[in-house]
């Protein structure tokens, strides 16, 4: 089972520098992997969770967050905030049960109440005021809620240190249409608002996330040595979808976990910075297409804000880091 992984164990010590993360998510399987990774990482502190529509409805996203907070003993003082229910376009969202399951957690169906309360959307304002330039926003779902913050609180949002966004596909196939990634396609107006006003944005698109493959061997290894026993049934469900779509895949990509990993591991990525626009026509095949202006034309780029885009990852670093955090052990391996 573990033939391709030769390991040596070293206890992971908590560092003195902890990053404060406000997470916006539409909690499906890869969002769940990101939450587990955050909980197990000793230098990430989740200071708030915004439940958005996307992979599932907002109502389901809330229940998934509360379930995971209970299962992984998240501090109860972490606010769970009600985010957007529909995009800025006013359309009814399309959900993806074939990828994430009817309840967003693969084969797991929830039917219990949880001893957590939810907060009003304006609680985000209090979090930003509290942490100011310490705060890092990670958006792993649709961008509607984040865009709303820029619409109402543009000056306040300047206090946020960094914003990491999972979204886009730059010159590679999309995952909801042939050219568009789901988060950008779901609310392209919101994406353009965020990219127009936000500073210090890092975009983690499909170019990078499709390479963050977790293999069945890695899943078995985490199941054997780690504490996240929910991870294996989730990933088996998730991987079945990807294997049916592309039998050549060795596993399934963890788009959202990789985006959270970018906060702590800048050397895992190959970045370039360009102005970015997203096609926001509601009808037609171009909807949600993300375009990086790569032409070296100074006049064309004048006045346009550039954003850092991850075009590639160092898979070996991804492999080591993900297994190390998910098992609580430092994993040294030879990849075969």
Tab-separated table of C-alpha atoms in Angstrom:
chain	number	residue	atom	x	y	z
A	1	UNK	CA	0.000	0.000	0.000
A	2	UNK	CA	2.813	2.396	0.888
A	3	UNK	CA	5.476	1.015	-1.454
A	4	UNK	CA	6.071	4.370	-3.133
A	5	UNK	CA	6.502	6.255	0.141
A	6	UNK	CA	9.696	5.853	2.174
A	7	UNK	CA	9.293	7.857	5.343
A	8	UNK	CA	11.149	9.172	8.340
A	9	UNK	CA	9.207	10.740	11.165
A	10	UNK	CA	10.061	13.970	12.928
A	11	UNK	CA	7.667	15.617	15.362
A	12	UNK	CA	6.283	18.870	14.003
A	13	UNK	CA	6.779	21.732	16.446
A	14	UNK	CA	4.436	24.684	16.465
A	15	UNK	CA	6.014	27.912	15.291
A	16	UNK	CA	5.699	31.266	16.977
A	17	UNK	CA	4.144	32.995	13.974
A	18	UNK	CA	0.504	32.129	13.415
A	19	UNK	CA	-1.376	33.514	10.410
A	20	UNK	CA	-4.918	34.760	10.954
A	21	UNK	CA	-7.195	33.493	8.184
A	22	UNK	CA	-10.768	34.502	7.377
A	23	UNK	CA	-12.133	31.755	5.117
A	24	UNK	CA	-14.953	32.173	2.578
A	25	UNK	CA	-16.176	28.795	1.312
A	26	UNK	CA	-18.968	26.769	-0.304
A	27	UNK	CA	-18.226	23.688	1.722
A	28	UNK	CA	-17.880	20.660	-0.540
A	29	UNK	CA	-15.258	17.921	-0.439
A	30	UNK	CA	-12.158	19.915	-1.357
A	31	UNK	CA	-13.285	22.802	0.893
A	32	UNK	CA	-13.541	20.219	3.678
A	33	UNK	CA	-9.989	19.080	2.983
A	34	UNK	CA	-8.898	22.719	3.278
A	35	UNK	CA	-10.669	23.097	6.634
A	36	UNK	CA	-9.083	19.908	7.966
A	37	UNK	CA	-5.660	21.066	6.767
A	38	UNK	CA	-6.171	24.434	8.514
A	39	UNK	CA	-7.233	22.777	11.760
A	40	UNK	CA	-4.222	20.455	11.778
A	41	UNK	CA	-1.698	23.113	10.763
A	42	UNK	CA	-0.071	24.587	13.849
A	43	UNK	CA	0.575	27.982	12.248
A	44	UNK	CA	-2.885	28.688	10.791
A	45	UNK	CA	-5.606	30.201	12.944
A	46	UNK	CA	-9.073	30.367	11.438
A	47	UNK	CA	-10.680	33.525	12.831
A	48	UNK	CA	-13.956	33.297	10.960
A	49	UNK	CA	-15.827	31.112	8.468
A	50	UNK	CA	-18.212	32.530	5.878
A	51	UNK	CA	-20.696	30.007	4.482
A	52	UNK	CA	-21.545	30.710	0.835
A	53	UNK	CA	-23.563	29.068	-1.921
A	54	UNK	CA	-21.604	27.257	-4.651
A	55	UNK	CA	-20.888	23.544	-4.484
A	56	UNK	CA	-23.967	23.388	-2.252
A	57	UNK	CA	-26.573	25.844	-0.992
A	58	UNK	CA	-25.672	28.268	1.779
A	59	UNK	CA	-27.902	26.333	4.189
A	60	UNK	CA	-26.014	23.121	3.489
A	61	UNK	CA	-22.665	24.914	3.659
A	62	UNK	CA	-23.551	26.132	7.163
A	63	UNK	CA	-24.477	22.658	8.383
A	64	UNK	CA	-21.286	21.211	6.891
A	65	UNK	CA	-19.171	23.834	8.662
A	66	UNK	CA	-20.876	23.163	11.991
A	67	UNK	CA	-20.439	19.411	11.561
A	68	UNK	CA	-16.732	19.786	10.796
A	69	UNK	CA	-16.201	22.215	13.662
A	70	UNK	CA	-17.675	19.680	16.060
A	71	UNK	CA	-15.856	16.712	14.528
A	72	UNK	CA	-12.445	18.407	14.627
A	73	UNK	CA	-12.992	20.319	17.855
A	74	UNK	CA	-12.658	23.800	16.399
A	75	UNK	CA	-12.840	26.517	19.056
A	76	UNK	CA	-16.482	27.487	19.562
A	77	UNK	CA	-15.602	31.172	19.559
A	78	UNK	CA	-14.853	31.043	15.824
A	79	UNK	CA	-17.778	32.901	14.212
A	80	UNK	CA	-19.711	31.103	11.481
A	81	UNK	CA	-21.108	33.833	9.251
A	82	UNK	CA	-23.996	33.669	6.800
A	83	UNK	CA	-22.681	34.637	3.373
A	84	UNK	CA	-24.374	34.973	0.010
A	85	UNK	CA	-27.246	32.747	-1.126
A	86	UNK	CA	-27.245	33.836	-4.790
A	87	UNK	CA	-24.801	35.611	-7.127
A	88	UNK	CA	-24.890	39.326	-7.905
A	89	UNK	CA	-26.651	38.428	-11.145
A	90	UNK	CA	-29.693	37.284	-9.148
A	91	UNK	CA	-29.652	33.896	-10.889
A	92	UNK	CA	-30.439	30.715	-9.047
A	93	UNK	CA	-27.163	28.852	-8.439
A	94	UNK	CA	-26.350	25.491	-9.981
A	95	UNK	CA	-25.066	22.922	-7.485
A	96	UNK	CA	-22.848	19.915	-8.192
A	97	UNK	CA	-24.012	16.797	-6.290
A	98	UNK	CA	-22.328	14.538	-8.849
A	99	UNK	CA	-18.973	15.894	-7.654
A	100	UNK	CA	-19.525	16.583	-3.966
A	101	UNK	CA	-22.594	14.525	-3.041
A	102	UNK	CA	-26.102	15.668	-2.185
A	103	UNK	CA	-24.907	17.263	1.040
A	104	UNK	CA	-21.465	18.300	-0.145
A	105	UNK	CA	-19.698	15.635	1.913
A	106	UNK	CA	-19.708	12.743	-0.525
A	107	UNK	CA	-21.429	9.727	1.065
A	108	UNK	CA	-22.021	11.511	4.387
A	109	UNK	CA	-25.542	12.772	5.040
A	110	UNK	CA	-26.096	15.004	8.070
A	111	UNK	CA	-29.241	14.823	10.176
A	112	UNK	CA	-28.416	16.397	13.529
A	113	UNK	CA	-28.300	19.819	15.165
A	114	UNK	CA	-25.079	21.427	16.369
A	115	UNK	CA	-24.336	23.585	19.374
A	116	UNK	CA	-23.044	26.552	17.390
A	117	UNK	CA	-24.705	29.816	16.468
A	118	UNK	CA	-24.361	31.688	13.202
A	119	UNK	CA	-23.536	35.357	12.860
A	120	UNK	CA	-24.879	38.125	10.675
A	121	UNK	CA	-22.844	39.057	7.599
A	122	UNK	CA	-21.704	42.297	9.246
A	123	UNK	CA	-19.615	40.282	11.705
A	124	UNK	CA	-16.993	40.334	8.936
A	125	UNK	CA	-16.568	44.050	9.626
A	126	UNK	CA	-15.748	43.335	13.272
A	127	UNK	CA	-13.190	40.701	12.306
A	128	UNK	CA	-11.411	43.054	9.907
A	129	UNK	CA	-11.376	45.834	12.503
A	130	UNK	CA	-10.009	43.440	15.109
A	131	UNK	CA	-7.140	41.955	13.092
A	132	UNK	CA	-6.521	44.741	10.539
A	133	UNK	CA	-3.229	44.211	8.687
A	134	UNK	CA	-2.720	40.782	10.273
A	135	UNK	CA	-5.736	39.393	8.456
A	136	UNK	CA	-5.478	37.120	5.416
A	137	UNK	CA	-8.635	36.350	3.442
A	138	UNK	CA	-8.836	33.022	1.627
A	139	UNK	CA	-11.772	32.688	-0.783
A	140	UNK	CA	-12.313	29.123	-1.998
A	141	UNK	CA	-15.869	29.461	-3.311
A	142	UNK	CA	-17.862	31.961	-5.347
A	143	UNK	CA	-16.745	35.561	-4.819
A	144	UNK	CA	-20.156	37.122	-4.161
A	145	UNK	CA	-19.704	37.713	-0.430
A	146	UNK	CA	-16.185	39.050	-0.854
A	147	UNK	CA	-17.325	41.430	-3.604
A	148	UNK	CA	-20.135	42.649	-1.359
A	149	UNK	CA	-17.550	43.670	1.237
A	150	UNK	CA	-15.816	45.835	-1.373
A	151	UNK	CA	-19.135	47.368	-2.439
A	152	UNK	CA	-20.046	48.457	1.101
A	153	UNK	CA	-16.682	48.728	2.871
A	154	UNK	CA	-14.058	49.598	0.264
A	155	UNK	CA	-11.927	51.666	2.650
A	156	UNK	CA	-12.125	49.078	5.422
A	157	UNK	CA	-11.007	46.342	3.026
A	158	UNK	CA	-7.726	48.185	2.473
A	159	UNK	CA	-6.722	46.980	5.939
A	160	UNK	CA	-6.665	43.332	4.846
A	161	UNK	CA	-3.093	42.114	4.457
A	162	UNK	CA	-3.555	39.599	1.612
A	163	UNK	CA	-6.316	37.906	-0.349
A	164	UNK	CA	-5.976	34.416	-1.838
A	165	UNK	CA	-8.571	33.331	-4.397
A	166	UNK	CA	-9.193	29.890	-5.824
A	167	UNK	CA	-10.470	30.539	-9.307
A	168	UNK	CA	-9.840	31.005	-12.973
A	169	UNK	CA	-8.238	29.045	-15.787
A	170	UNK	CA	-5.586	30.868	-17.811
A	171	UNK	CA	-5.050	29.216	-21.176
A	172	UNK	CA	-6.067	25.785	-19.850
A	173	UNK	CA	-9.438	23.986	-19.977
A	174	UNK	CA	-12.072	25.005	-17.473
A	175	UNK	CA	-13.976	22.662	-15.186
A	176	UNK	CA	-17.512	23.979	-15.700
A	177	UNK	CA	-17.198	24.937	-19.386
A	178	UNK	CA	-14.390	24.398	-21.846
A	179	UNK	CA	-12.800	27.724	-20.854
A	180	UNK	CA	-14.247	28.723	-17.471
A	181	UNK	CA	-13.573	27.648	-13.902
A	182	UNK	CA	-16.608	27.233	-11.621
A	183	UNK	CA	-15.950	29.994	-9.058
A	184	UNK	CA	-15.375	32.647	-11.732
A	185	UNK	CA	-18.213	31.347	-13.908
A	186	UNK	CA	-20.695	31.310	-11.001
A	187	UNK	CA	-20.466	35.065	-10.419
A	188	UNK	CA	-18.156	36.797	-12.913
A	189	UNK	CA	-19.394	40.247	-11.862
A	190	UNK	CA	-18.194	39.590	-8.327
A	191	UNK	CA	-14.767	38.510	-9.553
A	192	UNK	CA	-14.265	41.739	-11.502
A	193	UNK	CA	-15.313	43.835	-8.505
A	194	UNK	CA	-12.789	42.107	-6.259
A	195	UNK	CA	-9.974	42.307	-8.806
A	196	UNK	CA	-10.718	45.967	-9.465
A	197	UNK	CA	-10.580	47.079	-5.820
A	198	UNK	CA	-8.476	44.546	-3.924
A	199	UNK	CA	-4.771	44.845	-3.259
A	200	UNK	CA	-2.244	42.055	-2.669
A	201	UNK	CA	-4.334	39.436	-4.483
A	202	UNK	CA	-2.985	35.980	-5.250
A	203	UNK	CA	-5.023	33.868	-7.682
A	204	UNK	CA	-4.655	30.091	-7.512
A	205	UNK	CA	-6.273	28.917	-10.778
A	206	UNK	CA	-6.790	25.517	-12.352
A	207	UNK	CA	-3.345	25.879	-13.924
A	208	UNK	CA	-1.944	25.070	-10.473
A	209	UNK	CA	-4.746	23.261	-8.670
A	210	UNK	CA	-5.257	20.574	-11.301
A	211	UNK	CA	-1.698	19.467	-10.506
A	212	UNK	CA	-2.345	19.100	-6.765
A	213	UNK	CA	-3.268	15.440	-7.145
A	214	UNK	CA	-3.905	13.319	-4.071
A	215	UNK	CA	-3.502	9.653	-4.992
A	216	UNK	CA	-5.303	6.699	-3.390
A	217	UNK	CA	-1.968	5.725	-1.823
A	218	UNK	CA	-1.727	9.129	-0.152
A	219	UNK	CA	-5.325	8.801	1.061
A	220	UNK	CA	-4.593	5.371	2.567
A	221	UNK	CA	-1.467	6.727	4.214
A	222	UNK	CA	-3.360	9.637	5.806
A	223	UNK	CA	-6.121	7.263	6.887
A	224	UNK	CA	-3.576	4.970	8.542
A	225	UNK	CA	-1.344	7.517	10.277
A	226	UNK	CA	-3.562	10.613	10.590
A	227	UNK	CA	-6.530	11.543	12.735
A	228	UNK	CA	-8.866	12.700	9.938
A	229	UNK	CA	-10.745	9.443	9.417
A	230	UNK	CA	-13.424	11.283	7.446
A	231	UNK	CA	-10.836	12.022	4.748
A	232	UNK	CA	-10.812	8.589	3.100
A	233	UNK	CA	-14.551	8.196	2.359
A	234	UNK	CA	-14.671	11.780	1.102
A	235	UNK	CA	-11.730	11.281	-1.228
A	236	UNK	CA	-12.939	7.938	-2.514
A	237	UNK	CA	-16.216	9.587	-3.537
A	238	UNK	CA	-14.394	12.564	-5.050
A	239	UNK	CA	-11.870	10.442	-6.909
A	240	UNK	CA	-14.581	8.282	-8.495
A	241	UNK	CA	-15.981	11.369	-10.200
A	242	UNK	CA	-12.604	12.466	-11.533
A	243	UNK	CA	-11.645	8.968	-12.679
A	244	UNK	CA	-14.932	8.590	-14.551
A	245	UNK	CA	-14.278	11.896	-16.304
A	246	UNK	CA	-10.612	11.192	-17.001
A	247	UNK	CA	-9.420	7.586	-16.411
A	248	UNK	CA	-5.798	8.681	-16.917
A	249	UNK	CA	-5.794	10.666	-13.658
A	250	UNK	CA	-3.798	9.137	-10.813
A	251	UNK	CA	-6.103	10.657	-8.202
A	252	UNK	CA	-8.135	13.811	-7.608
A	253	UNK	CA	-7.056	17.459	-7.319
A	254	UNK	CA	-7.503	19.408	-4.109
A	255	UNK	CA	-8.178	22.879	-5.478
A	256	UNK	CA	-9.169	24.517	-2.206
A	257	UNK	CA	-6.620	22.911	0.081
A	258	UNK	CA	-3.879	24.034	-2.308
A	259	UNK	CA	-5.154	27.612	-2.109
A	260	UNK	CA	-4.926	27.550	1.679
A	261	UNK	CA	-1.485	25.959	1.434
A	262	UNK	CA	-0.335	28.947	-0.630
A	263	UNK	CA	-0.669	31.157	2.445
A	264	UNK	CA	2.057	29.192	4.220
A	265	UNK	CA	4.153	27.906	1.312
A	266	UNK	CA	5.005	30.582	-1.275
A	267	UNK	CA	7.969	28.542	-2.512
A	268	UNK	CA	5.590	25.775	-3.605
A	269	UNK	CA	4.366	27.886	-6.543
A	270	UNK	CA	5.586	29.497	-9.740
A	271	UNK	CA	4.010	32.944	-9.941
A	272	UNK	CA	3.663	35.654	-12.560
A	273	UNK	CA	1.800	38.953	-12.236
A	274	UNK	CA	-0.572	40.340	-14.864
A	275	UNK	CA	-3.720	42.448	-15.168
A	276	UNK	CA	-6.734	40.122	-15.129
A	277	UNK	CA	-10.259	40.477	-16.453
A	278	UNK	CA	-13.146	38.034	-16.420
A	279	UNK	CA	-15.805	37.883	-19.125
A	280	UNK	CA	-19.033	38.823	-17.351
A	281	UNK	CA	-21.556	38.320	-20.145
A	282	UNK	CA	-24.299	36.131	-18.745
A	283	UNK	CA	-25.005	34.285	-21.950
A	284	UNK	CA	-22.633	32.628	-24.344
A	285	UNK	CA	-19.628	30.321	-24.126
A	286	UNK	CA	-17.191	33.022	-22.951
A	287	UNK	CA	-18.929	33.589	-19.584
A	288	UNK	CA	-16.454	33.338	-16.726
A	289	UNK	CA	-13.381	33.139	-18.924
A	290	UNK	CA	-10.361	34.569	-17.098
A	291	UNK	CA	-7.891	36.523	-19.205
A	292	UNK	CA	-4.406	37.561	-18.119
A	293	UNK	CA	-3.037	40.453	-20.184
A	294	UNK	CA	0.414	39.061	-20.960
A	295	UNK	CA	1.388	41.350	-23.828
A	296	UNK	CA	4.403	43.541	-22.966
A	297	UNK	CA	2.573	46.715	-23.930
A	298	UNK	CA	3.120	49.463	-21.387
A	299	UNK	CA	0.304	51.623	-22.716
A	300	UNK	CA	-2.139	48.714	-22.624
A	301	UNK	CA	-1.264	47.916	-19.019
A	302	UNK	CA	-1.108	51.522	-17.811
A	303	UNK	CA	-3.392	52.011	-14.843
A	304	UNK	CA	-4.395	48.355	-14.716
A	305	UNK	CA	-3.823	46.557	-11.456
A	306	UNK	CA	-1.641	43.460	-11.674
A	307	UNK	CA	-2.431	40.344	-9.685
A	308	UNK	CA	-0.151	37.456	-8.777
A	309	UNK	CA	-1.178	34.231	-10.517
A	310	UNK	CA	0.078	30.719	-9.725
A	311	UNK	CA	0.821	28.975	-13.004
A	312	UNK	CA	2.557	25.884	-11.632
A	313	UNK	CA	3.388	24.015	-8.427
A	314	UNK	CA	6.299	22.024	-7.110
A	315	UNK	CA	4.492	18.737	-6.657
A	316	UNK	CA	7.132	17.214	-4.409
A	317	UNK	CA	6.744	20.104	-1.951
A	318	UNK	CA	2.964	19.775	-2.137
A	319	UNK	CA	3.242	16.045	-1.460
A	320	UNK	CA	5.553	16.436	1.536
A	321	UNK	CA	3.655	19.320	3.086
A	322	UNK	CA	0.169	17.888	2.694
A	323	UNK	CA	1.088	14.478	4.114
A	324	UNK	CA	3.088	16.050	6.938
A	325	UNK	CA	0.262	18.309	8.088
A	326	UNK	CA	-2.462	15.693	7.635
A	327	UNK	CA	-0.568	13.068	9.651
A	328	UNK	CA	1.219	15.293	12.154
A	329	UNK	CA	4.563	13.860	11.101
A	330	UNK	CA	7.308	15.184	8.878
A	331	UNK	CA	7.322	12.970	5.801
A	332	UNK	CA	10.468	12.524	3.734
A	333	UNK	CA	9.918	10.506	0.595
A	334	UNK	CA	11.112	9.501	-2.835
A	335	UNK	CA	8.445	9.982	-5.472
A	336	UNK	CA	8.154	7.197	-8.018
